Amino acid sequence: MTDSVAGLDPCVHCGFCLEACPTYVVTGDEADSPRGRIVLMQAAARGDLPITDEKLAYHLDRCLGCRACESACPSGVEYGPALEHTREALAKAHGVPWVARLVLAVMAEPRLRRPALRASRLLRPIARRLAGRSRLGFSFGMLAASKMTLDGKTEGRKDGRTEGIGEELPPYRRTALPPGTAVVFRGCIMDDLFSHVHDATERTLVVNGVNLLSVPQQGCCGALHAHAGLLDDARALARQNVMAFRQHADATVVVNAAGCGATLKDYGTLLQGDPIEEAAIAFAARVRDVTEVLAERGPRPGAAVPMKVAVDPPCHLQHAQRVTDQPLKMLEAIPALQVCSPANAAHCCGGAGVYSVIEPGLAQQVLANKLESLAETGADAVATANPGCVMQIGAGILASRKTLPVVHPVEFLDLSYRRAGYYGGGSDP
Ligand code: SF4
Ligand code: SF4
């Protein structure tokens, strides 16, 4: 395990990262801080601490993997890769909780995932009524939060088709920018619970002159598996995607889920030493968050959306991908939209993949701090570019019986474009 924690060697134990760490802020325990966890991981790598040590597993299980410590660290510590490799060793020694294994197995297999998630979509109206603070109530809240709407204007078409795609847009609606070619990465949860965000992504890209192609053989990115220490499962999924996307080797791979984007951009490292390593590196180089693509292209201004939105940046966008300004630049294209940032925007919401399932107590405490910061902004809505964050923050809001919608930032641009009549149907439907 020694090589895998080499990225921790620059740590000088200065403690600059402590206040950036959401779990340390909640517990005040050094072993729940980045510095404490680094000491534990290094001790395990040296063999001073057996991998079966309960304290090692306990404190690393409580890490969100949010990588806020990396952004705060002046010494360039690479915490994320070391955590994943240590978790792989822990998963082999201690196993992975059966609930997490079940969720991850379903996500990896489309024949199980599609019917399960599509059936759960039917439960959304009931889930909203059953949302609450108990473990079950929070799960219902997460499901209900997977589709919240901005004043009822962002619902997709009832026939499930994506407006503007495959239809000839009138010339005046085409952007003057040179066209690009892209494929939207559909993922697992995004594809089945957030297809409305995919629709919004595709519509806004088309208005900004992007030609869209499709790759039907693509699948789950493997992020949740990698975070749980199941690196072999993550590698298998990565291989499948790298091979599938060779179909359109020059197209940009557009991602609208920060967790997926961070993992896809890291496929070269994940598949290091693999026979398809070179293809993985080439694939990773063409992955972009949707906000990167739209910010780069302008984007084209839309109609007014007079609301105040609090933009909460997902950890895997700001800390792992270092994409920070692009979501704000994209939203600048919307007249009358007031954008604000919550205090401690760099802190995780507690979603963190399957973390809220495995560590519900600490996840709730971390979420409480986030909800307080968001409430202080006085915003009419929250925008965050990751499905896990939408569901975690949304469930927290529903549990407190508030009506603040939580959506993906691209849904705001989509609403603005719809109001501008760019989709061929005039203003609001
Ligand atoms: S990880 Fe970085 S910021 Fe944290 S204690 Fe080590 S050197 Fe300091
Ligand atoms: S990844 Fe997040 S939770 Fe884990 S040590 Fe770093 S800042 Fe703390």
XYZ file of C-alpha atoms and ligand atoms in Angstrom:
445
model
C 0.000 0.000 0.000
C 3.056 2.273 0.345
C 3.051 3.587 -3.239
C -0.631 4.440 -3.104
C -0.173 6.901 -0.244
C 2.893 8.618 -1.766
C 0.668 11.637 -2.445
C 0.445 12.172 1.306
C 4.212 12.603 1.757
C 4.148 16.422 1.317
C 2.011 16.765 4.482
C 3.868 18.870 7.054
C 1.058 18.595 9.637
C 0.488 22.360 9.613
C -3.270 22.019 10.197
C -4.360 24.595 7.568
C -6.855 22.018 6.308
C -8.620 21.437 9.622
C -11.285 24.139 9.367
C -11.931 23.162 5.728
C -12.920 19.659 6.826
C -16.688 19.298 7.456
C -16.313 16.240 9.716
C -13.666 17.904 11.879
C -15.844 21.014 12.153
C -18.709 18.840 13.467
C -16.789 16.474 15.783
C -13.669 18.473 16.733
C -11.819 15.146 16.820
C -8.295 15.202 15.333
C -8.819 11.651 14.023
C -11.800 12.983 12.017
C -9.583 15.645 10.408
C -7.496 15.364 7.219
C -4.287 15.585 9.234
C -5.420 12.822 11.583
C -6.572 10.601 8.740
C -3.291 11.138 6.890
C -1.389 9.946 9.965
C -3.647 6.874 10.138
C -3.244 6.072 6.418
C 0.536 6.473 6.575
C 0.751 4.277 9.674
C -1.265 1.588 7.855
C 0.956 1.884 4.765
C 4.104 1.482 6.875
C 2.596 -1.527 8.630
C 2.625 0.226 12.038
C -1.163 -0.105 12.163
C -2.835 -3.319 10.938
C -5.390 -2.757 8.163
C -7.859 -4.609 10.380
C -7.541 -1.898 13.072
C -11.046 -0.767 14.037
C -10.006 2.851 14.677
C -8.509 3.127 11.187
C -11.698 1.821 9.569
C -13.951 3.957 11.803
C -12.300 7.300 11.032
C -11.773 6.635 7.330
C -15.376 5.480 6.946
C -16.416 8.833 8.421
C -14.443 10.756 5.766
C -16.747 12.256 3.136
C -14.097 12.031 0.417
C -15.037 15.616 -0.407
C -11.378 16.640 -0.966
C -11.884 20.093 0.547
C -8.616 19.386 2.377
C -6.799 19.247 -0.968
C -8.013 22.702 -1.944
C -6.985 24.076 1.465
C -3.563 22.417 1.567
C -0.603 24.660 0.677
C 1.738 21.663 0.345
C -0.053 19.906 -2.515
C -1.162 16.811 -0.629
C -3.120 14.428 -2.897
C -5.613 13.142 -0.389
C -8.306 11.727 -2.709
C -6.276 8.987 -4.466
C -4.704 7.902 -1.162
C -8.145 7.625 0.436
C -9.462 5.471 -2.415
C -6.503 3.091 -2.225
C -6.695 2.814 1.556
C -10.423 2.171 1.288
C -9.718 -0.586 -1.214
C -7.490 -2.289 1.364
C -10.127 -1.696 4.070
C -12.882 -3.117 1.868
C -10.822 -6.286 1.364
C -10.122 -6.583 5.101
C -13.517 -5.583 6.537
C -15.916 -6.000 3.609
C -18.401 -3.370 2.408
C -21.795 -2.996 4.177
C -24.436 -5.108 2.399
C -26.702 -2.089 1.784
C -23.904 -0.296 -0.041
C -23.015 -3.454 -1.990
C -26.619 -3.889 -3.051
C -26.965 -0.257 -4.189
C -23.676 -0.413 -6.092
C -24.522 -3.728 -7.767
C -27.849 -2.320 -8.966
C -26.205 0.885 -10.277
C -23.653 -1.112 -12.289
C -26.224 -3.313 -14.024
C -28.668 -1.453 -16.317
C -31.089 -4.419 -16.414
C -31.561 -4.056 -12.635
C -31.106 -0.293 -12.349
C -33.541 0.868 -15.030
C -36.658 -0.906 -13.792
C -35.802 -0.132 -10.148
C -35.215 3.601 -10.643
C -37.977 4.054 -13.214
C -40.453 2.400 -10.833
C -39.229 4.656 -8.027
C -39.995 7.709 -10.207
C -43.660 6.780 -9.987
C -43.415 7.096 -6.206
C -42.236 10.715 -6.266
C -45.637 12.282 -5.442
C -46.096 9.946 -2.447
C -42.445 10.350 -1.438
C -42.913 14.093 -1.123
C -45.705 13.581 1.405
C -43.682 10.993 3.378
C -40.454 13.045 3.474
C -39.145 13.561 6.992
C -36.199 13.378 9.351
C -36.269 9.628 10.139
C -34.004 7.376 8.090
C -36.927 6.188 5.980
C -38.447 9.661 5.759
C -35.128 11.082 4.575
C -34.900 8.408 1.859
C -38.363 9.403 0.651
C -37.220 13.031 0.728
C -34.207 12.193 -1.443
C -36.450 10.535 -3.997
C -38.879 13.467 -4.000
C -35.982 15.919 -4.342
C -34.734 14.178 -7.489
C -37.237 16.283 -9.412
C -38.072 19.674 -8.008
C -39.286 22.411 -10.305
C -38.741 26.124 -10.732
C -42.261 27.589 -10.574
C -43.558 24.595 -12.538
C -41.907 25.744 -15.768
C -39.148 23.158 -16.101
C -41.137 19.944 -16.381
C -40.046 17.928 -19.418
C -42.369 16.919 -22.210
C -44.864 14.299 -21.200
C -43.801 12.030 -24.080
C -40.240 11.994 -22.702
C -38.725 13.480 -25.870
C -36.128 16.197 -25.736
C -37.391 19.360 -27.331
C -35.137 20.840 -29.955
C -33.161 17.633 -30.475
C -33.581 16.037 -33.859
C -35.785 18.939 -34.908
C -34.602 21.672 -37.268
C -34.274 24.904 -35.321
C -35.210 28.035 -37.274
C -32.042 29.825 -38.484
C -32.531 32.869 -36.246
C -32.391 30.597 -33.236
C -29.005 29.178 -34.129
C -25.989 30.607 -32.357
C -23.311 32.398 -34.371
C -20.586 30.382 -32.619
C -18.738 27.695 -34.580
C -20.352 24.287 -33.996
C -18.809 21.683 -31.741
C -19.612 18.000 -31.468
C -20.442 16.413 -28.155
C -21.920 13.355 -26.468
C -23.775 13.716 -23.175
C -22.590 11.229 -20.572
C -25.794 9.724 -19.197
C -24.530 7.780 -16.144
C -26.812 5.722 -13.913
C -28.829 7.793 -11.411
C -28.708 10.768 -13.770
C -30.146 8.725 -16.615
C -33.034 7.256 -14.685
C -33.912 9.874 -12.035
C -32.573 13.075 -13.607
C -33.421 12.638 -17.285
C -35.009 16.126 -17.102
C -31.496 17.511 -16.428
C -30.153 15.601 -19.430
C -32.957 17.132 -21.492
C -32.096 20.633 -20.239
C -28.402 19.970 -20.943
C -29.079 18.857 -24.488
C -31.474 21.704 -25.270
C -29.088 24.395 -24.012
C -26.119 22.859 -25.833
C -28.055 22.796 -29.108
C -29.023 26.463 -28.733
C -25.314 27.184 -28.279
C -24.371 25.511 -31.525
C -23.280 22.095 -30.271
C -24.049 19.093 -32.470
C -25.060 16.150 -30.311
C -24.229 12.512 -30.951
C -25.130 9.485 -28.845
C -23.257 6.502 -27.430
C -25.868 3.913 -26.429
C -23.379 1.412 -24.923
C -22.192 3.778 -22.171
C -22.904 2.972 -18.498
C -22.285 3.932 -14.868
C -18.968 5.787 -14.396
C -17.899 3.784 -11.325
C -17.474 6.780 -8.993
C -19.598 5.303 -6.201
C -17.709 1.999 -6.448
C -14.313 3.736 -6.300
C -15.359 5.812 -3.270
C -16.460 2.639 -1.473
C -13.079 0.993 -2.109
C -14.365 -1.342 -4.845
C -11.709 -0.277 -7.334
C -11.874 -3.465 -9.413
C -15.592 -2.860 -10.010
C -14.850 0.790 -10.881
C -12.150 -0.313 -13.353
C -14.524 -2.726 -15.068
C -17.049 0.090 -15.571
C -14.304 2.454 -16.756
C -13.142 -0.054 -19.379
C -16.686 -0.410 -20.665
C -17.055 3.374 -21.055
C -13.653 3.932 -22.648
C -14.449 1.289 -25.270
C -17.995 2.572 -25.837
C -16.877 6.186 -26.377
C -14.365 5.192 -29.054
C -17.451 5.363 -31.288
C -17.117 9.159 -31.470
C -13.444 9.680 -30.685
C -13.363 13.414 -31.479
C -16.478 14.461 -29.604
C -16.388 16.268 -26.265
C -17.872 14.162 -23.482
C -20.239 16.475 -21.630
C -21.054 15.608 -18.018
C -23.655 17.251 -15.785
C -22.925 15.290 -12.581
C -19.844 16.520 -10.744
C -19.112 13.146 -9.143
C -19.175 11.395 -12.521
C -17.085 14.139 -14.135
C -14.319 13.859 -11.532
C -14.107 10.095 -12.002
C -14.263 10.218 -15.810
C -11.470 12.818 -15.890
C -9.433 10.435 -13.733
C -9.851 7.302 -15.903
C -6.194 7.528 -17.003
C -5.104 7.044 -13.386
C -7.765 4.472 -12.576
C -6.666 2.350 -15.554
C -2.929 2.868 -15.064
C -1.094 -0.243 -16.304
C -4.235 -1.539 -18.022
C -3.971 -2.615 -21.697
C -6.289 0.282 -22.606
C -4.485 2.903 -20.467
C -3.669 5.065 -23.494
C -7.275 5.055 -24.679
C -8.366 5.902 -21.116
C -6.033 8.918 -21.022
C -7.358 10.107 -24.400
C -10.942 9.654 -23.233
C -10.344 11.538 -19.961
C -8.838 14.469 -21.868
C -12.109 15.154 -23.667
C -14.390 15.133 -20.604
C -15.925 18.529 -19.671
C -18.569 19.619 -17.217
C -21.576 21.115 -19.000
C -20.892 24.464 -17.310
C -17.342 24.453 -18.733
C -18.687 23.900 -22.248
C -21.431 26.520 -21.988
C -19.236 29.107 -20.254
C -16.615 28.651 -22.976
C -19.206 29.173 -25.702
C -20.686 32.348 -24.318
C -23.342 31.268 -23.676
C -26.171 32.809 -25.658
C -28.288 35.135 -23.453
C -31.874 34.101 -22.757
C -34.966 35.775 -21.319
C -35.283 37.185 -17.807
C -35.655 34.906 -14.790
C -36.166 37.333 -11.888
C -35.168 35.090 -8.979
C -32.406 34.902 -6.410
C -30.458 31.640 -6.566
C -27.874 30.342 -4.101
C -25.239 28.383 -6.017
C -23.774 25.585 -3.919
C -20.720 24.140 -5.665
C -20.428 20.327 -5.393
C -17.161 19.118 -3.854
C -16.320 17.046 -6.901
C -16.661 20.096 -9.119
C -14.774 22.661 -7.027
C -12.207 20.495 -5.216
C -11.695 17.480 -7.474
C -12.142 19.125 -10.917
C -11.217 22.682 -9.839
C -14.155 24.036 -11.859
C -15.317 27.095 -9.910
C -16.132 30.125 -12.098
C -17.847 28.394 -15.018
C -21.247 27.738 -13.379
C -21.414 31.436 -12.429
C -20.363 32.525 -15.909
C -23.046 30.313 -17.413
C -25.710 31.856 -15.175
C -24.602 35.371 -16.210
C -26.413 34.698 -19.502
C -29.728 34.949 -17.650
C -31.041 38.504 -17.315
C -32.485 39.479 -13.897
C -31.163 36.348 -12.184
C -29.488 37.262 -8.917
C -26.755 34.803 -7.987
C -25.302 34.429 -4.477
C -22.994 32.016 -2.642
C -23.719 30.544 0.787
C -21.162 30.957 3.584
C -18.796 27.984 3.719
C -19.652 27.080 0.129
C -16.477 24.965 0.101
C -18.020 22.587 2.655
C -19.704 19.336 1.648
C -23.484 18.878 2.114
C -23.032 15.370 3.555
C -24.384 13.544 0.477
C -21.063 12.119 -0.744
C -22.262 9.118 -2.759
C -23.562 6.412 -0.434
C -22.160 8.210 2.657
C -25.582 9.326 3.877
C -26.681 5.673 3.799
C -23.603 4.362 5.630
C -23.023 7.256 8.069
C -26.486 8.817 8.461
C -25.766 10.484 11.826
C -22.699 12.455 10.773
C -24.197 13.133 7.320
C -27.171 14.828 9.013
C -24.909 17.003 11.181
C -22.874 18.090 8.146
C -26.106 18.785 6.247
C -27.490 20.915 9.087
C -24.569 23.349 8.711
C -25.142 23.527 4.944
C -28.883 24.164 5.318
C -28.201 26.957 7.805
C -25.807 28.665 5.353
C -28.311 28.327 2.516
C -31.172 29.729 4.614
C -29.046 32.770 5.496
C -28.813 33.730 1.810
C -32.580 34.348 1.573
C -32.522 32.769 -1.911
C -35.662 31.607 -3.794
C -33.898 28.460 -5.032
C -30.674 26.463 -4.721
C -28.590 25.341 -7.707
C -26.033 22.554 -7.409
C -24.483 20.512 -10.203
C -24.543 17.002 -8.786
C -27.454 14.571 -8.282
C -26.287 13.460 -4.822
C -26.149 17.088 -3.635
C -29.570 17.879 -5.156
C -31.075 14.905 -3.304
C -29.257 15.493 -0.008
C -29.972 19.228 0.218
C -33.470 18.770 -1.224
C -34.331 16.054 1.323
C -33.074 18.288 4.132
C -35.285 21.131 2.933
C -38.339 18.871 2.510
C -37.789 17.434 6.005
C -38.076 20.945 7.415
C -41.319 21.453 5.423
C -39.880 24.309 3.368
C -40.611 24.760 -0.336
C -37.222 25.954 -1.595
C -36.531 24.164 -4.925
C -33.110 22.549 -5.468
C -32.155 22.096 -9.114
C -29.171 21.778 -11.456
C -27.800 25.191 -12.635
C -28.411 24.257 -16.274
C -32.144 24.111 -15.472
C -32.061 27.868 -14.926
C -30.535 28.433 -18.362
C -33.098 26.043 -19.805
C -35.956 28.026 -18.238
C -34.458 31.249 -19.547
C -34.186 29.804 -23.078
C -37.706 28.432 -22.927
C -38.987 31.854 -21.981
C -36.975 33.360 -24.837
C -38.767 31.000 -27.246
C -35.580 29.288 -28.394
C -37.230 25.854 -28.357
C -39.750 26.672 -30.988
C -42.787 26.969 -28.756
C -42.822 30.706 -27.999
C -42.539 31.683 -24.342
C -43.577 29.593 -21.342
C -45.546 26.498 -22.325
S -2.831 18.053 4.519
Fe -1.832 19.992 3.948
S -2.920 21.555 5.134
Fe -3.413 19.560 6.071
S -1.911 19.292 7.699
Fe -1.047 18.300 5.874
S 0.198 19.897 4.870
Fe -1.119 20.942 6.339
S -11.986 14.499 2.186
Fe -13.379 15.978 3.208
S -14.124 14.883 5.040
Fe -12.332 13.748 4.286
S -10.591 14.580 5.433
Fe -10.686 15.775 3.517
S -11.972 17.555 4.024
Fe -12.295 16.032 5.656
